[in-house]
XYZ file of C-alpha atoms in Angstrom:
618
model
C -49.377 -43.196 73.591
C -46.288 -43.160 75.789
C -44.628 -46.539 76.058
C -42.153 -47.968 78.541
C -44.054 -46.776 81.603
C -45.256 -48.535 84.737
C -48.984 -47.870 84.126
C -50.276 -50.377 81.568
C -51.562 -53.110 83.879
C -55.063 -51.696 84.282
C -55.289 -50.983 80.557
C -54.156 -54.504 79.738
C -56.857 -55.968 81.950
C -59.473 -53.755 80.366
C -58.265 -54.716 76.904
C -58.465 -58.362 77.831
C -62.018 -57.901 79.106
C -63.039 -56.247 75.850
C -61.563 -59.085 73.810
C -63.141 -61.765 75.970
C -66.515 -60.062 75.671
C -66.607 -60.552 71.917
C -68.846 -63.252 70.575
C -66.787 -66.436 70.066
C -68.337 -66.923 66.649
C -65.812 -69.530 65.585
C -67.032 -71.769 68.409
C -70.644 -71.196 67.435
C -69.735 -72.056 63.856
C -67.938 -75.202 65.009
C -70.973 -76.401 66.960
C -73.325 -75.727 64.036
C -70.928 -77.464 61.667
C -70.730 -80.577 63.847
C -74.524 -80.699 64.233
C -74.966 -80.419 60.459
C -72.486 -83.235 59.868
C -74.207 -85.439 62.433
C -77.631 -84.847 60.913
C -76.684 -85.202 57.246
C -76.511 -89.031 56.975
C -79.432 -89.500 59.381
C -81.791 -87.413 57.258
C -83.106 -88.541 53.841
C -80.163 -86.825 52.175
C -79.536 -87.830 48.547
C -76.792 -90.430 48.268
C -74.886 -88.187 45.900
C -74.566 -85.534 48.613
C -73.222 -88.133 51.009
C -70.631 -89.214 48.450
C -69.660 -85.605 47.822
C -69.367 -85.031 51.577
C -67.100 -88.063 51.902
C -64.706 -86.764 49.271
C -64.713 -83.264 50.747
C -63.724 -84.819 54.065
C -60.896 -86.830 52.508
C -59.579 -83.797 50.662
C -59.918 -81.636 53.779
C -57.654 -83.960 55.715
C -54.861 -83.487 53.179
C -55.512 -79.734 53.001
C -55.214 -79.411 56.796
C -51.722 -80.852 56.531
C -50.931 -78.313 53.813
C -52.200 -75.501 56.021
C -49.603 -76.519 58.608
C -46.869 -77.086 56.038
C -47.439 -74.282 53.547
C -49.732 -71.712 55.121
C -48.146 -71.724 58.570
C -44.680 -73.155 58.013
C -44.094 -71.423 54.668
C -42.968 -74.576 52.781
C -44.747 -75.231 49.487
C -45.408 -78.848 48.529
C -47.003 -80.241 45.371
C -46.395 -83.850 46.345
C -48.928 -84.580 49.087
C -50.970 -86.854 46.796
C -48.056 -89.328 46.870
C -48.427 -89.674 50.660
C -52.146 -90.285 50.156
C -51.082 -93.126 47.870
C -48.751 -94.594 50.507
C -51.620 -94.823 52.971
C -54.007 -96.289 50.419
C -51.607 -98.872 48.970
C -50.307 -99.997 52.380
C -53.704 -101.059 53.650
C -54.812 -102.335 50.225
C -51.785 -104.604 49.842
C -51.779 -106.033 53.372
C -55.527 -106.666 53.492
C -55.898 -108.174 50.028
C -52.657 -110.174 49.814
C -52.248 -111.322 53.413
C -55.736 -110.969 54.873
C -54.520 -108.713 57.667
C -56.735 -106.308 59.585
C -57.202 -102.865 57.997
C -55.959 -101.349 61.256
C -52.660 -103.138 60.803
C -52.668 -101.684 57.305
C -53.139 -98.222 58.815
C -50.224 -98.709 61.204
C -48.069 -100.038 58.385
C -49.017 -97.077 56.196
C -48.146 -94.615 58.936
C -44.816 -96.366 59.514
C -43.956 -96.344 55.792
C -45.033 -92.720 55.495
C -43.000 -91.764 58.553
C -39.879 -93.326 57.058
C -40.406 -91.876 53.580
C -41.380 -88.411 54.827
C -38.440 -88.300 57.229
C -36.016 -89.216 54.464
C -37.572 -86.905 51.877
C -37.949 -84.099 54.405
C -34.334 -84.369 55.542
C -33.267 -83.755 51.942
C -35.827 -81.296 50.585
C -36.674 -79.187 53.655
C -33.180 -77.712 53.560
C -34.018 -76.090 50.227
C -35.553 -72.669 49.844
C -37.022 -70.480 47.139
C -38.235 -72.228 43.987
C -36.018 -75.260 44.610
C -38.292 -76.613 47.345
C -41.532 -76.820 45.299
C -39.575 -78.238 42.360
C -38.175 -80.934 44.636
C -41.671 -81.829 45.876
C -42.797 -82.219 42.264
C -39.856 -84.550 41.632
C -40.471 -86.927 44.512
C -44.234 -86.758 43.994
C -43.817 -87.937 40.406
C -41.319 -90.591 41.482
C -43.739 -92.187 43.948
C -46.592 -91.942 41.433
C -44.651 -93.848 38.781
C -43.460 -96.297 41.416
C -47.088 -97.174 42.244
C -47.812 -97.736 38.551
C -44.802 -99.945 37.810
C -44.603 -102.312 40.782
C -45.957 -105.745 39.904
C -47.100 -106.634 43.419
C -49.197 -103.438 43.521
C -50.998 -104.361 40.309
C -49.216 -101.736 38.213
C -51.663 -99.263 36.666
C -54.631 -101.595 37.220
C -54.125 -101.343 40.958
C -55.634 -103.556 43.674
C -59.276 -104.536 44.176
C -61.262 -106.428 46.774
C -60.250 -104.264 49.727
C -62.342 -105.361 52.735
C -64.903 -103.242 54.558
C -63.584 -101.200 57.449
C -65.012 -102.115 60.855
C -65.032 -99.924 63.974
C -65.681 -101.717 67.280
C -67.126 -104.627 65.324
C -69.515 -102.427 63.319
C -68.852 -102.724 59.558
C -68.813 -99.407 57.694
C -70.265 -100.893 54.563
C -72.162 -97.929 53.136
C -71.116 -94.442 52.215
C -73.301 -93.083 55.017
C -71.465 -95.172 57.584
C -68.086 -94.099 56.209
C -69.273 -90.485 56.330
C -69.185 -90.527 60.133
C -65.758 -92.179 60.240
C -64.234 -89.745 57.752
C -65.577 -86.616 59.387
C -64.720 -87.766 62.908
C -61.126 -88.057 61.731
C -61.294 -84.630 60.049
C -62.700 -82.971 63.172
C -60.030 -84.636 65.283
C -57.335 -83.399 62.886
C -58.770 -79.873 63.107
C -58.737 -79.977 66.904
C -55.209 -81.360 67.113
C -53.947 -78.809 64.587
C -55.598 -75.909 66.420
C -54.110 -77.091 69.725
C -50.695 -77.300 68.100
C -50.819 -73.832 66.556
C -51.813 -72.269 69.889
C -48.795 -73.648 71.721
C -45.055 -73.242 72.126
C -44.130 -75.529 69.185
C -46.948 -73.972 67.156
C -45.431 -70.524 67.598
C -42.097 -72.000 66.537
C -43.706 -73.431 63.382
C -45.325 -70.079 62.595
C -41.958 -68.395 63.116
C -40.558 -70.422 60.207
C -42.475 -68.197 57.810
C -40.715 -65.145 59.258
C -37.287 -66.459 58.309
C -34.712 -68.723 59.874
C -32.617 -65.917 61.406
C -35.241 -64.630 63.816
C -36.549 -68.083 64.762
C -33.077 -69.466 65.484
C -32.241 -66.377 67.555
C -35.252 -67.168 69.743
C -33.971 -70.714 70.317
C -36.030 -72.549 67.680
C -34.302 -75.504 66.031
C -35.692 -74.614 62.621
C -34.365 -77.691 60.810
C -36.113 -79.980 63.269
C -39.364 -78.002 63.223
C -39.459 -78.092 59.411
C -39.008 -81.852 59.450
C -41.693 -82.274 62.122
C -44.346 -80.270 60.282
C -43.478 -82.008 56.995
C -43.933 -85.440 58.585
C -47.149 -84.342 60.290
C -48.652 -83.140 56.989
C -47.620 -86.446 55.391
C -49.326 -88.386 58.200
C -52.612 -86.564 57.624
C -52.362 -87.377 53.912
C -51.620 -91.032 54.721
C -54.735 -91.337 56.893
C -56.776 -89.780 54.101
C -55.437 -92.454 51.734
C -56.322 -95.215 54.214
C -59.919 -93.987 54.439
C -60.092 -93.535 50.672
C -59.023 -97.138 50.055
C -61.745 -98.542 52.305
C -64.349 -96.178 50.906
C -63.597 -97.105 47.277
C -62.676 -100.748 48.041
C -60.096 -100.463 45.233
C -57.021 -98.371 44.474
C -54.975 -97.492 41.378
C -52.284 -94.836 40.833
C -54.515 -92.262 39.104
C -55.646 -90.295 42.236
C -52.073 -90.007 43.528
C -50.446 -88.114 40.669
C -49.174 -84.575 40.333
C -52.541 -83.198 39.175
C -54.157 -84.164 42.454
C -51.157 -82.821 44.369
C -51.715 -79.438 42.730
C -55.430 -79.603 43.513
C -54.751 -80.263 47.199
C -52.493 -77.229 47.392
C -55.070 -75.205 45.482
C -57.725 -76.173 48.024
C -55.608 -74.914 50.897
C -54.768 -71.646 49.119
C -58.299 -70.906 47.932
C -59.806 -71.647 51.323
C -57.243 -69.627 53.277
C -53.880 -71.309 53.562
C -53.100 -69.879 56.988
C -56.219 -71.233 58.718
C -57.435 -74.710 59.607
C -61.002 -73.760 58.699
C -59.699 -72.582 55.341
C -58.809 -76.198 54.488
C -62.443 -77.248 54.914
C -63.764 -74.275 52.964
C -61.271 -74.764 50.140
C -61.926 -78.484 49.837
C -65.669 -77.905 49.833
C -65.676 -75.056 47.309
C -63.338 -76.702 44.824
C -64.976 -80.144 45.016
C -68.503 -78.787 44.575
C -67.472 -76.306 41.882
C -65.607 -78.950 39.905
C -68.557 -81.336 40.063
C -71.000 -78.619 38.983
C -68.855 -77.694 35.993
C -68.493 -81.329 34.924
C -72.266 -81.676 34.936
C -73.171 -78.295 33.430
C -70.629 -77.581 30.700
C -71.301 -80.646 28.507
C -74.901 -79.429 28.120
C -73.711 -75.959 27.137
C -70.589 -76.663 25.089
C -70.961 -80.266 24.035
C -69.196 -83.381 25.209
C -65.991 -82.970 23.181
C -63.088 -81.548 25.196
C -62.491 -80.996 28.904
C -63.940 -77.504 29.010
C -64.494 -77.722 32.756
C -60.734 -77.531 33.324
C -60.520 -74.248 31.381
C -63.520 -72.671 33.099
C -62.383 -74.005 36.445
C -58.979 -72.357 35.990
C -60.524 -69.010 34.995
C -62.824 -69.050 38.026
C -59.908 -69.851 40.345
C -57.862 -66.954 38.965
C -60.809 -64.621 39.506
C -61.309 -65.948 43.015
C -57.680 -65.407 43.930
C -57.839 -61.937 42.407
C -60.710 -60.809 44.620
C -59.866 -62.887 47.697
C -56.055 -63.278 47.539
C -55.824 -64.394 51.161
C -58.484 -67.051 50.688
C -62.209 -67.303 51.171
C -61.925 -67.876 54.908
C -60.035 -64.627 55.474
C -62.645 -62.784 53.446
C -65.474 -64.256 55.519
C -63.660 -63.640 58.827
C -63.656 -59.881 58.205
C -67.408 -59.829 58.757
C -67.181 -61.606 62.102
C -64.639 -59.929 64.444
C -63.196 -62.517 66.772
C -60.958 -62.660 69.793
C -57.354 -63.870 69.800
C -56.314 -67.507 69.688
C -54.690 -67.319 73.117
C -55.166 -65.144 76.186
C -52.696 -63.988 78.781
C -53.638 -65.320 82.234
C -53.965 -62.873 85.112
C -51.882 -65.114 87.365
C -49.463 -68.002 86.855
C -46.479 -69.561 88.542
C -43.274 -67.783 87.509
C -40.816 -69.390 85.149
C -37.380 -70.229 86.568
C -34.856 -67.419 86.142
C -31.116 -67.699 85.616
C -28.845 -66.274 88.280
C -27.176 -63.080 87.102
C -23.373 -62.919 87.452
C -21.845 -60.628 90.076
C -21.303 -57.032 89.007
C -17.947 -56.527 87.354
C -17.572 -60.145 86.241
C -16.228 -60.492 82.714
C -19.237 -61.640 80.713
C -18.472 -61.149 77.011
C -14.958 -61.183 75.589
C -14.641 -60.394 71.874
C -11.094 -61.204 70.758
C -9.796 -60.061 67.363
C -12.957 -61.054 65.505
C -12.760 -60.787 61.752
C -15.358 -61.199 59.037
C -14.561 -61.261 55.337
C -17.060 -61.348 52.484
C -14.860 -62.380 49.595
C -12.314 -59.588 49.322
C -14.282 -57.207 51.573
C -13.287 -57.026 55.247
C -16.468 -56.082 57.107
C -15.036 -56.519 60.622
C -11.291 -56.104 60.991
C -9.814 -57.773 64.121
C -12.135 -56.039 66.593
C -11.726 -56.648 70.333
C -13.705 -55.398 73.343
C -15.266 -56.680 76.568
C -18.570 -56.370 78.371
C -18.764 -56.902 82.124
C -21.783 -57.809 84.226
C -23.944 -54.890 85.224
C -22.774 -52.351 82.638
C -24.156 -50.772 79.501
C -21.728 -50.635 76.593
C -22.428 -48.756 73.383
C -21.114 -49.815 69.974
C -21.157 -46.747 67.753
C -19.819 -45.613 64.415
C -20.926 -44.253 61.045
C -23.171 -46.236 58.718
C -21.314 -49.215 57.293
C -18.847 -49.341 60.175
C -19.585 -53.037 60.824
C -21.588 -52.706 64.044
C -24.532 -54.949 63.097
C -22.144 -57.463 61.525
C -20.306 -57.599 64.856
C -23.634 -58.250 66.576
C -24.302 -61.085 64.141
C -20.884 -62.601 64.829
C -21.523 -62.560 68.575
C -24.989 -64.117 68.290
C -24.144 -66.790 65.729
C -26.113 -65.290 62.843
C -22.842 -64.945 60.897
C -19.704 -67.071 61.115
C -16.296 -65.671 62.042
C -13.462 -65.706 59.541
C -10.973 -65.426 62.401
C -10.874 -64.532 66.084
C -12.851 -65.755 69.063
C -15.928 -64.824 71.106
C -16.132 -65.988 74.716
C -19.178 -65.803 76.954
C -18.172 -66.389 80.540
C -15.739 -69.293 80.487
C -17.067 -70.757 77.231
C -16.110 -70.179 73.609
C -19.305 -69.482 71.636
C -17.692 -68.598 68.298
C -19.620 -69.978 65.296
C -22.184 -71.787 67.427
C -25.793 -71.776 66.162
C -27.931 -68.887 67.371
C -30.276 -71.237 69.229
C -27.399 -72.476 71.377
C -26.156 -68.962 72.117
C -29.539 -67.694 73.292
C -29.819 -70.781 75.524
C -26.670 -69.601 77.313
C -28.204 -66.243 78.177
C -27.696 -63.809 75.272
C -30.844 -62.128 73.965
C -30.998 -59.737 71.022
C -33.080 -57.435 68.859
C -32.501 -56.672 65.170
C -31.567 -53.612 63.149
C -34.519 -54.299 60.855
C -37.506 -55.448 62.882
C -38.133 -59.205 62.700
C -41.711 -59.886 63.776
C -44.610 -62.078 62.683
C -47.087 -59.357 61.679
C -50.220 -61.532 61.612
C -49.583 -62.928 65.103
C -50.675 -61.050 68.201
C -48.253 -58.931 70.190
C -48.559 -61.437 73.045
C -47.660 -64.446 70.889
C -44.718 -62.643 69.287
C -43.252 -61.939 72.701
C -44.018 -65.450 74.008
C -41.795 -66.771 71.221
C -38.867 -65.297 73.122
C -39.514 -67.719 75.988
C -39.314 -70.737 73.669
C -36.501 -72.404 75.614
C -37.714 -71.570 79.096
C -39.607 -73.721 81.579
C -39.966 -77.474 81.393
C -39.188 -77.565 77.686
C -38.167 -81.250 77.565
C -41.429 -82.470 79.102
C -43.936 -79.996 77.696
C -42.306 -78.491 74.617
C -43.059 -81.386 72.258
C -45.512 -81.483 69.398
C -47.460 -84.472 70.764
C -47.929 -82.803 74.172
C -49.153 -79.636 72.454
C -51.649 -81.448 70.217
C -53.105 -83.323 73.188
C -53.155 -80.218 75.431
C -50.817 -81.791 77.986
C -48.899 -78.520 78.244
C -51.649 -76.217 79.540
C -49.941 -75.221 82.780
C -46.658 -74.620 81.013
C -48.454 -72.464 78.423
C -49.962 -70.366 81.209
C -46.486 -69.696 82.552
C -45.108 -68.724 79.144
C -48.007 -66.423 78.292
C -47.955 -64.809 81.718
C -44.238 -64.155 81.316
C -44.906 -62.570 77.911
C -47.612 -60.380 79.416
C -45.309 -59.365 82.274
C -42.564 -58.269 79.893
C -45.024 -56.358 77.700
C -46.328 -54.489 80.722
C -42.742 -53.865 81.737
C -41.996 -52.054 78.467
C -45.344 -50.250 78.283
C -47.217 -52.335 75.697
C -49.587 -53.976 78.147
C -52.609 -52.423 76.462
C -51.723 -53.907 73.063
C -51.551 -57.604 74.032
C -54.051 -58.864 71.490
C -53.383 -56.479 68.613
C -51.644 -57.828 65.543
C -47.950 -57.024 65.723
C -48.066 -55.644 62.187
C -50.525 -52.943 63.294
C -48.001 -51.325 65.650
C -45.946 -48.294 64.696
C -42.266 -48.927 63.949
C -41.148 -47.555 67.312
C -43.607 -49.814 69.130
C -42.398 -52.795 67.118
C -38.857 -52.117 68.315
C -40.081 -52.002 71.896
C -41.925 -55.276 71.273
C -38.620 -56.829 70.183
C -37.062 -55.718 73.474
C -39.885 -57.406 75.398
C -39.387 -60.574 73.340
C -35.660 -60.554 74.105
C -36.377 -60.067 77.825
C -38.647 -63.107 77.708
C -35.555 -65.243 77.094
C -34.278 -64.206 80.564
C -30.885 -63.087 79.252
C -27.870 -62.063 81.292
C -26.591 -60.082 78.299
C -28.959 -58.082 76.107
C -27.859 -56.983 72.621
C -29.972 -54.134 71.239
C -29.531 -53.038 67.633
C -30.776 -49.443 67.294
C -33.484 -49.769 69.984
C -34.346 -46.043 70.021
C -34.936 -45.726 66.277
C -38.483 -44.549 65.666
C -39.138 -43.549 69.290
C -40.214 -40.086 70.356
C -38.297 -38.080 72.944
C -40.329 -39.160 75.973
C -40.266 -42.758 74.803
C -36.480 -42.619 74.513
C -36.294 -41.328 78.064
C -38.509 -44.177 79.250
C -36.356 -46.693 77.345
C -33.210 -45.301 78.960
C -34.870 -45.600 82.382
C -35.772 -49.239 81.658
C -32.217 -50.079 80.586
C -30.814 -48.441 83.726
C -33.241 -50.504 85.774
C -32.108 -53.688 84.019
C -28.504 -52.749 84.725
C -29.406 -52.327 88.376
C -30.845 -55.839 88.370
C -27.517 -57.238 87.165
C -28.195 -57.412 83.419
C -25.542 -56.306 80.947
C -26.479 -54.397 77.793
C -24.559 -54.004 74.541
C -26.287 -51.634 72.149
C -25.810 -50.125 68.716
C -27.358 -46.692 68.418
C -27.065 -43.610 66.201
C -28.696 -41.120 68.575
C -25.631 -39.634 70.272
C -27.521 -37.843 73.059
C -29.236 -41.122 73.944
C -25.939 -43.043 73.966
C -23.826 -40.451 75.771
C -26.301 -40.097 78.641
C -26.850 -43.833 79.094
C -23.744 -45.934 78.531
C -20.871 -46.694 80.910
C -18.409 -47.266 78.055
C -18.330 -46.795 74.312
C -16.605 -48.754 71.562
C -16.236 -46.771 68.334
C -15.872 -48.471 64.930
C -15.081 -47.127 61.491
C -14.766 -49.209 58.295
C -14.875 -52.411 60.356
C -12.052 -51.370 62.700
C -12.183 -50.298 66.347
C -10.758 -46.769 66.527
C -11.537 -45.856 70.157
C -12.863 -47.156 73.451
C -13.592 -45.519 76.786
C -16.157 -43.565 78.756
C -18.493 -41.253 76.826
C -16.432 -38.266 77.977
C -13.167 -39.850 76.805
C -14.655 -40.816 73.445
C -16.014 -37.332 72.853
C -12.525 -35.900 73.249
C -10.783 -38.542 71.099
C -9.426 -36.863 67.925
C -9.972 -39.979 65.793
C -13.623 -40.119 66.817
C -14.148 -36.401 66.248
C -12.669 -36.691 62.776
C -14.441 -39.906 61.783
C -17.818 -39.522 63.415
C -18.670 -36.638 65.704
C -16.886 -34.048 63.659
C -19.683 -33.990 61.069
C -21.561 -31.435 63.118
C -24.630 -33.670 63.347
C -24.504 -35.595 66.560
C -27.915 -37.079 66.097
C -27.439 -38.418 62.622
C -25.200 -41.017 61.004
């Protein structure tokens, strides 16, 4: 397949038709699931099944939050049971000690959880690696022991006499009545979570798993998004605790300890931690399996010892061995489905920034320096890029080219020097602020979200565009108040993909593309940010000859439209035939600058770089 052509529109439409023609089995499953839930309490179902269904629903609500936090956001938490306890104890205390309405108890629980989760999240969400899960264990244990040692909460005996929950004056006195309330909340949480994940902030949350560098370079405020998803997961757990308190009519600290926190995380992982449906499957499988083992093993092995824990652990290890991505992923292979989002055929265009007049000084790099301990990676390098020109940054491997890119885009901090964009100093600003000003970039090593579609990966580049303040929020996304804005973003992503020749791959997973196609995808994502200056780090790597020619034609077209391009590239034929000027680096130092013809004749360049006899290598 030849990319970067002007012919993909018809293929994209055909691809979209093929995808839309697939059976929407997940919707059929959802309808059947809702009908089964509605019928279960109405039929002469054994009371034990109703009780089991109630607990599966309560656990599912917590697991949905963990899907958002761990499976999508990439942040592991063992402490969600503590937030369940906050919801349960808030309503239990206010209703039993002050006779207040349970709904006031719910609001109080949400408020307490919001405060606690915001404080805890602000501290722990900055951690990475094994420190984050260890921190969640620490605060989970702290809240558990707090519940058991506070006198007004009844210490380890807890609180009893919690009143019946009433909805519109109808008391939910029986387990069957509570069944409807619990599962209505679970279904609502599933819908809100699905809406969120298929939106602008949802793509930002999913980008967290791909690393902070890429997400920030697309304009995502990663610290804020981590805090938001952490609080949201805590809120789901709090509501589960509220429902649990009014189902049991009594609370004590036992269900809110570390063991239950581990079980909640296990449910999400076993079911399929990256999928909302996986939370339901995991909660159902683990709850039913645990109950079966508790009833069966005493007859086989005797009553002495908790053998069900041992067998349960062995079965879970086996399950993860044969379905490492979760049960839901394993089941989904048998039912091919369409993408989560589609690119519209038409939409209103997003606003575009006005490009500066040709020849205007756009980027001014002044004596930038970067030291890593005693190593000088970039040694007082200076150069300029003007509007409407293509500048190449070349040099042997290890010359400091990509580090210079990172200094310009805020990925790395300067040791000394200054970077100006237009009339503004952008040195050491966060990447998200630099891209907002009109600098888009690609990466030397491809930074994509392989499990997301090509379309959604590219739409991430438009994160800051459009009416972001009004329609970029999490609440607007969950309530589908951003539909028109989403159409604009997805149409822009489709337009840029067609522009670079990937219009027939809109709904493929990005990880299924060849390396060269992934680099082209990164260019489309950068174009989605509507930059005035485009920084491309080895864009032609992995492309075939005709594809390189098409890429060069695209970059010339962008230059004609007023865009400036700064690129790092090792293919000398590609660079020499494309760029207006070249900046040559060696060992972190600029050794030459000028037109391609001038650089080719420079003795320092010939000796350091071109004199190797291999003008396509390095």
